PDB file of C-alpha atoms in Angstrom:
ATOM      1  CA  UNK A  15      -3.030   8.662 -16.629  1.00 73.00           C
ATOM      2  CA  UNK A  16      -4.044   5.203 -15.526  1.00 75.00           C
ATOM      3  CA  UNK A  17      -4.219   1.947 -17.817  1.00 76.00           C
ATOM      4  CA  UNK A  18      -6.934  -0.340 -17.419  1.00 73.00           C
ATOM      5  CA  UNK A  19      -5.251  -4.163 -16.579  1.00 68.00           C
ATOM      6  CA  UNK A  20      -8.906  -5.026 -17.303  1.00 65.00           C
ATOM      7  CA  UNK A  21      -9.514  -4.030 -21.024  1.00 74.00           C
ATOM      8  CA  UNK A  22      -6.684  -1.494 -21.917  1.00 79.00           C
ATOM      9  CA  UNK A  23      -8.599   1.720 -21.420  1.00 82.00           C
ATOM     10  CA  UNK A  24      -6.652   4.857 -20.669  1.00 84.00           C
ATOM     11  CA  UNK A  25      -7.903   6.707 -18.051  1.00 80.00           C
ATOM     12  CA  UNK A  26      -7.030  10.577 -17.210  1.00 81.00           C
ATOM     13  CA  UNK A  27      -6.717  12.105 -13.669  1.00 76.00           C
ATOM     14  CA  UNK A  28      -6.605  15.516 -12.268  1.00 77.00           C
ATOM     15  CA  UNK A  29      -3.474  15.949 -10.091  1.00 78.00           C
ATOM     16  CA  UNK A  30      -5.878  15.467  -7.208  1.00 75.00           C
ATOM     17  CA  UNK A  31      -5.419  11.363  -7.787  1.00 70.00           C
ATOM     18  CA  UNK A  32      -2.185  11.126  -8.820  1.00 72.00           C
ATOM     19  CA  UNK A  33      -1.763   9.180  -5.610  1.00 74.00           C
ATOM     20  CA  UNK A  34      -4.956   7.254  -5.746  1.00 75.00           C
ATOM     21  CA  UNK A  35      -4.750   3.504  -6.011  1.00 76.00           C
ATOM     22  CA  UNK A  36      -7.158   2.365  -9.115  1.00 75.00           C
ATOM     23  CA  UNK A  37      -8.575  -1.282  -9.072  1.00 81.00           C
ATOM     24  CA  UNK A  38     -10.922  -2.952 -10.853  1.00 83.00           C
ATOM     25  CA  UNK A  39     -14.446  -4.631  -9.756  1.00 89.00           C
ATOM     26  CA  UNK A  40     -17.315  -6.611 -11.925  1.00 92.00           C
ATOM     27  CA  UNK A  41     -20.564  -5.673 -10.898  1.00 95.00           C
ATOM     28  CA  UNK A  42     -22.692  -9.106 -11.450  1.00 96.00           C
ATOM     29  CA  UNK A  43     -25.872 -10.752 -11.085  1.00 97.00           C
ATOM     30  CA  UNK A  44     -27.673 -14.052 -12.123  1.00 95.00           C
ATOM     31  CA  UNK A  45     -27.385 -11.997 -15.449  1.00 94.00           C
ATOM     32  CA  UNK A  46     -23.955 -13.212 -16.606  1.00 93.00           C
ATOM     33  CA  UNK A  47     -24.994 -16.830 -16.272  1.00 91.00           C
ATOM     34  CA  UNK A  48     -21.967 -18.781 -15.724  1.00 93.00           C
ATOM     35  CA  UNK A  49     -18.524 -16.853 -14.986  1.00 95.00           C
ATOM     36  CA  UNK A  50     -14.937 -17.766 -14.895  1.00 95.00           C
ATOM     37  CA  UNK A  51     -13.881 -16.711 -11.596  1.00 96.00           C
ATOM     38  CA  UNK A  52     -10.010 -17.458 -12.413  1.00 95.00           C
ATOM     39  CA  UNK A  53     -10.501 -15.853 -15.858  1.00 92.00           C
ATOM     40  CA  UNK A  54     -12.062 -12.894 -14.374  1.00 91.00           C
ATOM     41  CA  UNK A  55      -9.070 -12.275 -11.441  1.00 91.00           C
ATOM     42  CA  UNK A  56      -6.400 -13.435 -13.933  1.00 90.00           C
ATOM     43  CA  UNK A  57      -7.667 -10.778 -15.963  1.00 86.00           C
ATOM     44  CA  UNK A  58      -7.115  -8.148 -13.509  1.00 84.00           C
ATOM     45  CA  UNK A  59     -10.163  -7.831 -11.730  1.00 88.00           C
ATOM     46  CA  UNK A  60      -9.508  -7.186  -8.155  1.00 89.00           C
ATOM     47  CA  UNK A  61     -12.955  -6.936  -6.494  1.00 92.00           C
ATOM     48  CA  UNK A  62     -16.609  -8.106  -6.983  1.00 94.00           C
ATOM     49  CA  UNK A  63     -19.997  -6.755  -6.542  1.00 96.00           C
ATOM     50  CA  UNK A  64     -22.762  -9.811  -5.968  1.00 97.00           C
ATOM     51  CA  UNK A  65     -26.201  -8.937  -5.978  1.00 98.00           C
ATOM     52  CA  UNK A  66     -27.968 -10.739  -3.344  1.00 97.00           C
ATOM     53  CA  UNK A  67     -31.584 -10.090  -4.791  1.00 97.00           C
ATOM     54  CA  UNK A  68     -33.738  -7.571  -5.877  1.00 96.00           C
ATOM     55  CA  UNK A  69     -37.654  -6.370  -5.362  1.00 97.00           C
ATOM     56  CA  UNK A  70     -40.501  -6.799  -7.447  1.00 96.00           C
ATOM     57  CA  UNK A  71     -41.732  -3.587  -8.889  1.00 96.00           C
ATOM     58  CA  UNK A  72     -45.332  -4.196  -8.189  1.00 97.00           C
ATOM     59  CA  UNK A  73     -45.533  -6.013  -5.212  1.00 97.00           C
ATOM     60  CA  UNK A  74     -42.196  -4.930  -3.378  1.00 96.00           C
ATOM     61  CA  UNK A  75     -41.668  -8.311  -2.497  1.00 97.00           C
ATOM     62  CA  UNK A  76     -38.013  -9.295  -2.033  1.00 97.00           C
ATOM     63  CA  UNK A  77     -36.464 -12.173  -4.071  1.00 97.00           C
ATOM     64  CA  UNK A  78     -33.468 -13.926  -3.780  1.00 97.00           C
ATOM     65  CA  UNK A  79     -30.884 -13.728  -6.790  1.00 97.00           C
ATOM     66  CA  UNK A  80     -30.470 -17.255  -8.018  1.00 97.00           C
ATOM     67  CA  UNK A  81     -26.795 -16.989  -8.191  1.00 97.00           C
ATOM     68  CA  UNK A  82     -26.214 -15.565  -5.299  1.00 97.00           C
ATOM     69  CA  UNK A  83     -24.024 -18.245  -3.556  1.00 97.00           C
ATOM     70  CA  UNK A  84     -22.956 -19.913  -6.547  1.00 96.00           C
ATOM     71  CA  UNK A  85     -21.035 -16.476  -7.568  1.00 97.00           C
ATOM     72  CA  UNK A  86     -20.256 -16.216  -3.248  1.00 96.00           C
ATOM     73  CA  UNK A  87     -18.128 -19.611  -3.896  1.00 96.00           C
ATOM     74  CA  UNK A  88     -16.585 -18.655  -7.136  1.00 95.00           C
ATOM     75  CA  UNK A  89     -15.599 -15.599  -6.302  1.00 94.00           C
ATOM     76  CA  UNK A  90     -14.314 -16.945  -2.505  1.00 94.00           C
ATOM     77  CA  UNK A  91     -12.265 -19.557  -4.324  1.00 94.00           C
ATOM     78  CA  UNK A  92     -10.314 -17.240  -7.035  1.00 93.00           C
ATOM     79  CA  UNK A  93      -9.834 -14.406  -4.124  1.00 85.00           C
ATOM     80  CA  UNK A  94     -11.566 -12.119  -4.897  1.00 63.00           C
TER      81      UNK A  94
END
């Protein structure tokens, strides 16, 4: 069994990961607004997922995400 640093969750492995190394990520986007980036590592997250941009259903264009190098910085900055 693994304990979550992140928000106390109890997590059960087969034998097959007892040797695994767990760590935890934030998957975010211009979503979440404004984020702590030294909350969020203090907290035990390791690792961050930044989305860059997306496409628009109808005409496929590509768009930036407006947080994109806001949450670059941040998450630069507080090592992740």
């Amino acid at each position: 069994s693994t304990v979550s640093g992140f928000n106390g969750s109890v997590y059960t492995h087969s034998d097959l990961k007892s040797n695994c190394l767990i760590v935890q990520g934030a998957d975010v986007s211009a979503y979440q607004n404004t984020i702590d980036w030294q909350k969020m590592k203090s907290s035990g997250v390791d690792f961050a997922i930044i989305r860059c941009g997306g496409r628009f259903s109808a005409s496929g264009e590509l768009y930036p995400d407006s947080h994109f190098q806001e949450y670059m910085d941040g998450a630069k900055a507080a090592g992740s």
